[in-house]
Coordinates of C-alpha atoms in Angstrom, one line a residue:
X136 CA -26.0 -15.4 11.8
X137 CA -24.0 -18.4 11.3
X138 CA -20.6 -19.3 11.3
X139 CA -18.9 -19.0 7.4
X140 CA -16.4 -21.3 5.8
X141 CA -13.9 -19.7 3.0
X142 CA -10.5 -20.8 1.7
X143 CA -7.7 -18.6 2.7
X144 CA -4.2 -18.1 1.7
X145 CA -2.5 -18.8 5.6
X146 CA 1.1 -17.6 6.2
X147 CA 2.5 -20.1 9.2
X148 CA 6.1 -19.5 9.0
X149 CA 8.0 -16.8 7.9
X150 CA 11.5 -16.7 6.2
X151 CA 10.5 -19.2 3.7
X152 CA 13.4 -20.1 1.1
X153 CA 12.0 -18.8 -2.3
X154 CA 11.1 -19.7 -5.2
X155 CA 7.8 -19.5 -3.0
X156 CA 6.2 -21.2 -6.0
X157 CA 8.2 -24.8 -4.8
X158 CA 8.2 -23.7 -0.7
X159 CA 4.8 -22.7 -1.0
X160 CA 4.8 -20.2 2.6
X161 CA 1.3 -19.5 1.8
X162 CA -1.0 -22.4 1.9
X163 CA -4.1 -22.4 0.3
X164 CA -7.0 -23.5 3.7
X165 CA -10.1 -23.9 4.3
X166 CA -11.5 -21.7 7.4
X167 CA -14.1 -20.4 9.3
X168 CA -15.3 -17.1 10.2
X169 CA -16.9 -16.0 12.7
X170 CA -20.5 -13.7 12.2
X171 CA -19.6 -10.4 11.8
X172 CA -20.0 -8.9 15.6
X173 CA -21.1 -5.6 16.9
X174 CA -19.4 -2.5 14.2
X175 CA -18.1 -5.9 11.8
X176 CA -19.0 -6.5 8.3
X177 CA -18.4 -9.8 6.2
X178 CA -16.9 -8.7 2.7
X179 CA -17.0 -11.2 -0.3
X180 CA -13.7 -10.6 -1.9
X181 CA -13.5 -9.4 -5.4
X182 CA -10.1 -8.8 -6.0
X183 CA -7.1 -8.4 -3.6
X184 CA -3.2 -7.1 -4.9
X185 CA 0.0 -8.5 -4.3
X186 CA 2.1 -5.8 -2.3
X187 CA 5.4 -5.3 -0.9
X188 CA 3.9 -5.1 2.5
X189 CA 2.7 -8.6 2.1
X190 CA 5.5 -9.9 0.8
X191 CA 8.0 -8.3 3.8
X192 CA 5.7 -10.9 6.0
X193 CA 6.6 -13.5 4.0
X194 CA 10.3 -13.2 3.8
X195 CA 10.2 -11.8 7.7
X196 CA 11.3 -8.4 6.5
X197 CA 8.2 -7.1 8.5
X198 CA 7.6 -9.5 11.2
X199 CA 4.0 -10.1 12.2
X200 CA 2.2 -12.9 14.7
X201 CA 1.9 -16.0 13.1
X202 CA 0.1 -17.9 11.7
X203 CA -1.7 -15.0 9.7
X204 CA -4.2 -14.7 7.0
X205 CA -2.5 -12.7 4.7
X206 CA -3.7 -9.3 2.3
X207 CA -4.3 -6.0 3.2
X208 CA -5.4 -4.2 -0.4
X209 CA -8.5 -5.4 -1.7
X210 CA -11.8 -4.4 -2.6
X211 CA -15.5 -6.6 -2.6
X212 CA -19.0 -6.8 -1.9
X213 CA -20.8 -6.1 1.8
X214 CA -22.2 -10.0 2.3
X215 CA -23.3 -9.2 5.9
X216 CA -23.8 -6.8 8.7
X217 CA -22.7 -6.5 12.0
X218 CA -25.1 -4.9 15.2
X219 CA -24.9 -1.3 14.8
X220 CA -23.6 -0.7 10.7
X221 CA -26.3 1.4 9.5
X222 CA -24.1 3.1 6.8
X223 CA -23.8 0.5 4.4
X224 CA -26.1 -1.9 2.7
X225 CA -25.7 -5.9 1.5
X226 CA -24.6 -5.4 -2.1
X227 CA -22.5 -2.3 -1.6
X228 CA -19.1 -1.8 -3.0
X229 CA -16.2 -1.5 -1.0
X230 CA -12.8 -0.5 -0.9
X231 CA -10.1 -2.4 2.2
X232 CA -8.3 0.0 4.4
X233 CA -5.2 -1.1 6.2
X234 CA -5.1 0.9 9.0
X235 CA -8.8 1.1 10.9
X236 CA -9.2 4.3 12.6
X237 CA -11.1 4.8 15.5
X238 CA -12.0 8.4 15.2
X239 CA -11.3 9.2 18.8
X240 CA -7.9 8.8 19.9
X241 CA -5.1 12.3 19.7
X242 CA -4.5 11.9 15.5
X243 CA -8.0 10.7 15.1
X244 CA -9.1 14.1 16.7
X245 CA -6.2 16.4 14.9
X246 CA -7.7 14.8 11.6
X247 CA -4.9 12.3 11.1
X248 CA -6.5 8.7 11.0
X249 CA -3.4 7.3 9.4
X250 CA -1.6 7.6 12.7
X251 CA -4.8 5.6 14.5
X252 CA -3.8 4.3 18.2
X253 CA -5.9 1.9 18.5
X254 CA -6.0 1.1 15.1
X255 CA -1.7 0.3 15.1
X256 CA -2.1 -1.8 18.1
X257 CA -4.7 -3.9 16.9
X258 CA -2.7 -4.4 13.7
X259 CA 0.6 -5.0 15.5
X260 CA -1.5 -7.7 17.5
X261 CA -3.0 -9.4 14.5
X262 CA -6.4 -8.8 15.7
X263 CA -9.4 -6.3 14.5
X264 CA -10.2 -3.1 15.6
X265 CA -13.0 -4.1 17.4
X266 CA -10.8 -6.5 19.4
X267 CA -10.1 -10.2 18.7
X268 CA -9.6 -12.7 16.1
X269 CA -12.4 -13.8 13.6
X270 CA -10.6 -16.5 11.5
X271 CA -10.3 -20.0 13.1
X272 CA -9.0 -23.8 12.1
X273 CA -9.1 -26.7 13.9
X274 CA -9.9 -24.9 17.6
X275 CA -6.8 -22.4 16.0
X276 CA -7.6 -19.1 15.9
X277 CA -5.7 -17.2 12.9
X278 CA -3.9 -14.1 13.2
X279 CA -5.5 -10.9 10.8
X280 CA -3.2 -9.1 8.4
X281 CA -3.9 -5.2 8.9
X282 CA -7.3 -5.6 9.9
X283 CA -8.2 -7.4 6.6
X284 CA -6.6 -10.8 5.7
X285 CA -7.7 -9.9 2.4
X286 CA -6.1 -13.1 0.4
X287 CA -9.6 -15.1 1.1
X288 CA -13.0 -15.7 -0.5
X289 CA -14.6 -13.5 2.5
X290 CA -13.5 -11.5 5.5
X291 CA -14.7 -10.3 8.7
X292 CA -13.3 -6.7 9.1
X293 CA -14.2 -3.7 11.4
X294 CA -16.8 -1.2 9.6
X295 CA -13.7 1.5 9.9
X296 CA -11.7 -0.7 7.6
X297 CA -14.1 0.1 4.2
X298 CA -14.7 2.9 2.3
X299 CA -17.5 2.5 -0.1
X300 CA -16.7 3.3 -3.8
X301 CA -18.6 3.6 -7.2
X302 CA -20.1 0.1 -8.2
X303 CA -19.0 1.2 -11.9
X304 CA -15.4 1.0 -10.9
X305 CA -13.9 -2.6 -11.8
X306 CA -12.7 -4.8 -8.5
X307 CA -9.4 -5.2 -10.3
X308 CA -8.9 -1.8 -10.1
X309 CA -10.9 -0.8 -7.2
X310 CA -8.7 -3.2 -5.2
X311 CA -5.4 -0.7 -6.1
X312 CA -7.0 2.5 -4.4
X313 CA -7.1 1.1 -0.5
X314 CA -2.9 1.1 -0.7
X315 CA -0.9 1.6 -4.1
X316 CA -2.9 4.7 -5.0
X317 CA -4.0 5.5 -1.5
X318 CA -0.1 5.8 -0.3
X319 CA 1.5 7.2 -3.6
X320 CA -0.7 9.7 -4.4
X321 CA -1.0 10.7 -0.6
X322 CA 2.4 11.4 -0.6
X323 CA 2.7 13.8 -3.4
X324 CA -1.2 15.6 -2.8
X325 CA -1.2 15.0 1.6
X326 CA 1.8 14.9 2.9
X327 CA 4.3 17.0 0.3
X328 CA 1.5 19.3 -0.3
X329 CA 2.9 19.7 -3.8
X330 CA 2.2 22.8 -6.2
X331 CA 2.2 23.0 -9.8
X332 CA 5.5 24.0 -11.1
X333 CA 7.6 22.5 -8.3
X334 CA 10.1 19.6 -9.1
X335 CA 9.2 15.7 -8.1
X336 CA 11.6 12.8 -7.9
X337 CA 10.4 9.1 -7.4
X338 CA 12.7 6.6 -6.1
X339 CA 11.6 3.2 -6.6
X340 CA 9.1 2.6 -9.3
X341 CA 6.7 -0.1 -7.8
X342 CA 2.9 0.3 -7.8
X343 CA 3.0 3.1 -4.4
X344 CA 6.2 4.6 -6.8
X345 CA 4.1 4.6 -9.7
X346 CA 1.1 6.2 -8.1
X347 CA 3.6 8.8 -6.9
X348 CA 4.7 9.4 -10.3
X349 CA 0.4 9.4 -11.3
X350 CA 0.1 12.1 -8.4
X351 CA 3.0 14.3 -8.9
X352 CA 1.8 14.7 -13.1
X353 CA -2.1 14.8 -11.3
X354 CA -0.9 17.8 -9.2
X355 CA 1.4 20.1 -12.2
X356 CA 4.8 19.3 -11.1
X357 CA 7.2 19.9 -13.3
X358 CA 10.1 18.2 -14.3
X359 CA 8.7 14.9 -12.9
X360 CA 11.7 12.2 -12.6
X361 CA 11.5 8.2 -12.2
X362 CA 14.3 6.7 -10.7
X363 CA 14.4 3.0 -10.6
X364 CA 17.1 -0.1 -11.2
X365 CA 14.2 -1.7 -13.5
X366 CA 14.4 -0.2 -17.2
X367 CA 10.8 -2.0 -17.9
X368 CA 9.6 0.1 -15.2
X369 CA 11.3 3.3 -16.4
X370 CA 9.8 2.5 -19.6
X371 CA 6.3 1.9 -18.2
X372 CA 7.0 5.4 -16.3
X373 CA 7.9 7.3 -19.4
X374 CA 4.4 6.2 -20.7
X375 CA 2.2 7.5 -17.8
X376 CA 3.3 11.3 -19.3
X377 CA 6.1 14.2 -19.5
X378 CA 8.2 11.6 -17.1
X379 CA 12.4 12.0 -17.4
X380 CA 14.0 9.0 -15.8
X381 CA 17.3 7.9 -14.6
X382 CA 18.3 4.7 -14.0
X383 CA 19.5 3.9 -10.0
X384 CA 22.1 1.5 -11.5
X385 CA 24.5 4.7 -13.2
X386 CA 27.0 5.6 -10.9
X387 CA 26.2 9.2 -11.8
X388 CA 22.1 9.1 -10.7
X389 CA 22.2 11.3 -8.0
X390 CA 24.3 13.8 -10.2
X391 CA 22.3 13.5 -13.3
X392 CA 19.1 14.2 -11.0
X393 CA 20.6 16.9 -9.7
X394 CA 21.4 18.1 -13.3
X395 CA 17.9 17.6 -14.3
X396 CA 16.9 19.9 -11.6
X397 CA 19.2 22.6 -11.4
X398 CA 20.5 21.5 -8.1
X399 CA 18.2 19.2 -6.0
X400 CA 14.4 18.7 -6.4
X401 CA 11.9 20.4 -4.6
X402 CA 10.5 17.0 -3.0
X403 CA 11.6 13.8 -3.6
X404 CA 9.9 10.7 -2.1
X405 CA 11.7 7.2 -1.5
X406 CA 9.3 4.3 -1.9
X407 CA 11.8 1.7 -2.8
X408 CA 12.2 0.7 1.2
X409 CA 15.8 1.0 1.4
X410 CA 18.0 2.5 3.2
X411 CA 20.3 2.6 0.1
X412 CA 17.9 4.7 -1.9
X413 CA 16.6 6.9 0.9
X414 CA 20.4 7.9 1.1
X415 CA 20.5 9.0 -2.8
X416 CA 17.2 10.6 -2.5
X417 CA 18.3 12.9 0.3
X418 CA 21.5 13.5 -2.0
X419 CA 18.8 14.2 -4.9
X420 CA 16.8 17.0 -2.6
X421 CA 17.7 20.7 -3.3
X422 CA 18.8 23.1 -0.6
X423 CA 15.5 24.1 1.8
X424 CA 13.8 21.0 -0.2
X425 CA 12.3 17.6 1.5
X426 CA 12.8 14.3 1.3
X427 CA 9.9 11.8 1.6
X428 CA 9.6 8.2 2.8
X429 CA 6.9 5.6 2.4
X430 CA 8.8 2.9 2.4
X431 CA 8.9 0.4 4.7
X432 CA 13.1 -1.0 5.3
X433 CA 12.9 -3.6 8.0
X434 CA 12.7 -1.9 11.6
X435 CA 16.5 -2.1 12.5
X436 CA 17.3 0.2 9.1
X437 CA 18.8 3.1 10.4
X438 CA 19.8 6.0 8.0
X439 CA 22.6 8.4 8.7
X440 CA 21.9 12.0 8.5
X441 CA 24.3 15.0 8.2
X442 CA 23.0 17.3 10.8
X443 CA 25.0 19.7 9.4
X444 CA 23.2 19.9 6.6
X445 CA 19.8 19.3 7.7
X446 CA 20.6 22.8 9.6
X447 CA 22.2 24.4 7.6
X448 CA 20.4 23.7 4.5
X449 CA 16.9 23.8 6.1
X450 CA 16.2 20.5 5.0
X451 CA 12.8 18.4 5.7
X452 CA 12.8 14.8 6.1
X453 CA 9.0 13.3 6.7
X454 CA 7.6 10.2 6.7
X455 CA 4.4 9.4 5.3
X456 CA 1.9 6.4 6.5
X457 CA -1.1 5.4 4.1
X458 CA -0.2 8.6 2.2
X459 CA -1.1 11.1 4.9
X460 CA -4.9 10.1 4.3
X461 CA -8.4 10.5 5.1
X462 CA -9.5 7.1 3.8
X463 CA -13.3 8.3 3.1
X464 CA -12.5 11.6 2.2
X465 CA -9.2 10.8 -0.3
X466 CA -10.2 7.4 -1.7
X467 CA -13.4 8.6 -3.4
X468 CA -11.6 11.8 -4.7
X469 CA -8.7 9.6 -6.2
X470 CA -11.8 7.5 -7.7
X471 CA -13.3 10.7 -9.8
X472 CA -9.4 11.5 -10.8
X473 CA -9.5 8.1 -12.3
X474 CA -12.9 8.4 -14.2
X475 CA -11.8 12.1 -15.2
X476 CA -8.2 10.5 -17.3
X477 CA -6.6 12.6 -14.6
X478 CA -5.0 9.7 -12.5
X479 CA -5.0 6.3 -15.0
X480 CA -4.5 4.0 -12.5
X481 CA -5.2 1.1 -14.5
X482 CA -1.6 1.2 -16.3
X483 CA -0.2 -0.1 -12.7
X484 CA -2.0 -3.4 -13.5
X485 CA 0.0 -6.4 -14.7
X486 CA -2.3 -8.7 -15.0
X487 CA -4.6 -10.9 -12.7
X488 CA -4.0 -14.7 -11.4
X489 CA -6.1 -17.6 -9.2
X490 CA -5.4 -18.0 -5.5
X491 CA -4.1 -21.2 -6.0
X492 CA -1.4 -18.7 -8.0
X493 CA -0.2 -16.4 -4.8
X494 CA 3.1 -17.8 -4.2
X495 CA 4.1 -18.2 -7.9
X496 CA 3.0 -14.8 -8.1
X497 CA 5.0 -13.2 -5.0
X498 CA 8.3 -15.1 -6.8
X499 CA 7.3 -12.6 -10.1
X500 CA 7.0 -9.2 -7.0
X501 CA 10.5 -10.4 -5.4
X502 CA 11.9 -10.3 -9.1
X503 CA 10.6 -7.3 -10.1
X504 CA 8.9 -8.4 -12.9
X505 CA 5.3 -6.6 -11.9
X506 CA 4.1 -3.3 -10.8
X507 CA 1.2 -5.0 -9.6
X508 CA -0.4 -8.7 -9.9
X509 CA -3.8 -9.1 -8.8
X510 CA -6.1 -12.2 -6.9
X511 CA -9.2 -12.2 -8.3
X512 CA -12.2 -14.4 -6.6

């Protein structure tokens, strides 16, 4: 196979003053790709969306090797096939997930692929599971985001990045289930464990919040509560079902939470990213009751915690990565939820917009104007 040229959307500095529609951080180039090597598959890219996670690179929240090929939730077609891929075909469907796993190292084995080894390192070096870079400019060699540098006609990704999915499902939408639905609904089914009839809080209503607030009416809780500084998004939340919300802004939230469920929720789960709202969702969690994070503050956050009352009050704080998941076991379940009615996903959309749109369209995620905005190729 020979060598393949795409345009990509290439981060090269980070900290960029925004708007980002005038700064323009991401610059729109054209690259080459490598042939997919030994366990590697070239994806045409259908659809890629526009996610917190990105956007921490951008503003240097998250900081990441540069320069990098940006996008890590996306979903296309299998172009290409690397030596040794014998599970998919060319024309398959395919769903991007953003932490490869290599099915051998200690959380591998225990049935924890989220928590991949090899799969972290590679990310945190900007290169593929498999080893090395695949995206090159001028003799430069570009840095991969997650294992898929998804904002880009095509991609060269490790086979243990895709799941393959329904060909019925739309890209659009397919695109949401390898990180929005894949982390919010993990949190609530994989990682609370929740049971109908117990109480869920959602702090922070973007599209891993939303999916949260999908899972937790999915699995029977009961009351479900929104939390959010956004009253659009409180609105949107109230739509999804029997949703109460509160908005963060009221100097009486964490009370009026509390209020709402007689003392403290069963589970709450943070997915604003702030230390600020991980605080008031720990103040929302009832005595014996756990508090859940999936979001990602920038790595020097630190969050004060009153031992007292974590003893005394048998409290749980957990994190959650990707939801707690089993990418090829939860992605395709979450998919027949979603053709059931049971989980509509599609509400999280806001619409779709051109490549040559990213950075305009990162100003509209910083703002809080979307749950979630959407590339299509």
């Amino acid at each position: 196979m020979t060598r393949t040229t795409t345009r990509a959307a290439v981060l090269r500095a980070m900290g960029a003053a925004r708007p980002y529609a005038d700064s323009r951080p991401l610059a729109i180039e054209t690259v080459t790709l490598d042939p997919p090597g030994p366990g590697e598959v070239l994806v045409a890219i259908k659809a890629a969306g526009l996610c917190h996670s990105d956007l921490s690179v951008i503003n240097g929240d998250r900081p990441r090797p540069m320069p990098m090929t940006l996008g890590h939730e996306a979903a296309g077609v299998v172009e290409a096939l690397g030596e040794g891929v014998t599970d998919l075909v060319v024309g398959d469907h395919v769903v991007m997930v953003f932490m490869p796993s290599c099915g051998h190292c200690n959380p591998c084995a225990e049935g924890r692929p989220a928590l991949c080894e090899p799969g972290a390192a590679a990310n945190g070096k900007g290169e593929l599971l498999t080893g090395g870079k695949r995206i090159h400019r001028d003799g430069e060699s570009l840095n991969h985001h997650l294992g898929c540098s998804a904002f880009a006609e095509r991609a060269v990704v490790s086979r243990r990045s895709l799941v393959k999915i329904d060909p019925a499902l739309s890209f659009a939408e397919a695109a949401l289930f390898g990180c929005a639905v894949l982390t919010g609904v993990g949190a609530v089914v994989n990682t609370a464990r929740l049971r109908a009839g117990q109480s869920a809080v959602v702090v922070g209503l973007g599209g891993v919040g939303l999916a949260s607030v999908l899972g937790s009416l999915a699995s029977g809780a009961t009351p479900v509560i929104a939390v959010d500084l956004s009253e659009d998004k409180l609105a949107l939340a109230r739509t999804l079902g029997p949703v109460q919300t509160v908005n963060a802004a009221d100097p009486d939230a964490v009370d009026q939470v509390r209020a709402l469920t007689r003392g403290g929720a069963d589970f709450v789960f943070e997915m604003a990213g702030s230390v600020r709202a991980l605080e008031a969702a720990w103040k929302m969690t009832r005595r014996g009751g756990t508090t859940i994070t999936a979001g990602l503050p920038p790595p020097d956050a630190a969050l004060p915690v009153n031992v007292v009352s974590l003893v005394g009050e048998e409290r749980t704080l957990k994190g959650s990565y990707i939801g707690t998941c089993v990418p090829g076991r939860d992605i395709p379940r979450y998919v027949a939820l979603y053709r059931q009615g049971r989980l509509p996903v599609d509400r999280l959309m806001s619409g779709t917009i051109s490549l040559d749109d990213i950075n305009a369209g990162f100003d509209r995620l910083h703002a809080g104007e979307v749950v979630r905005l959407v590339v299509t190729f």
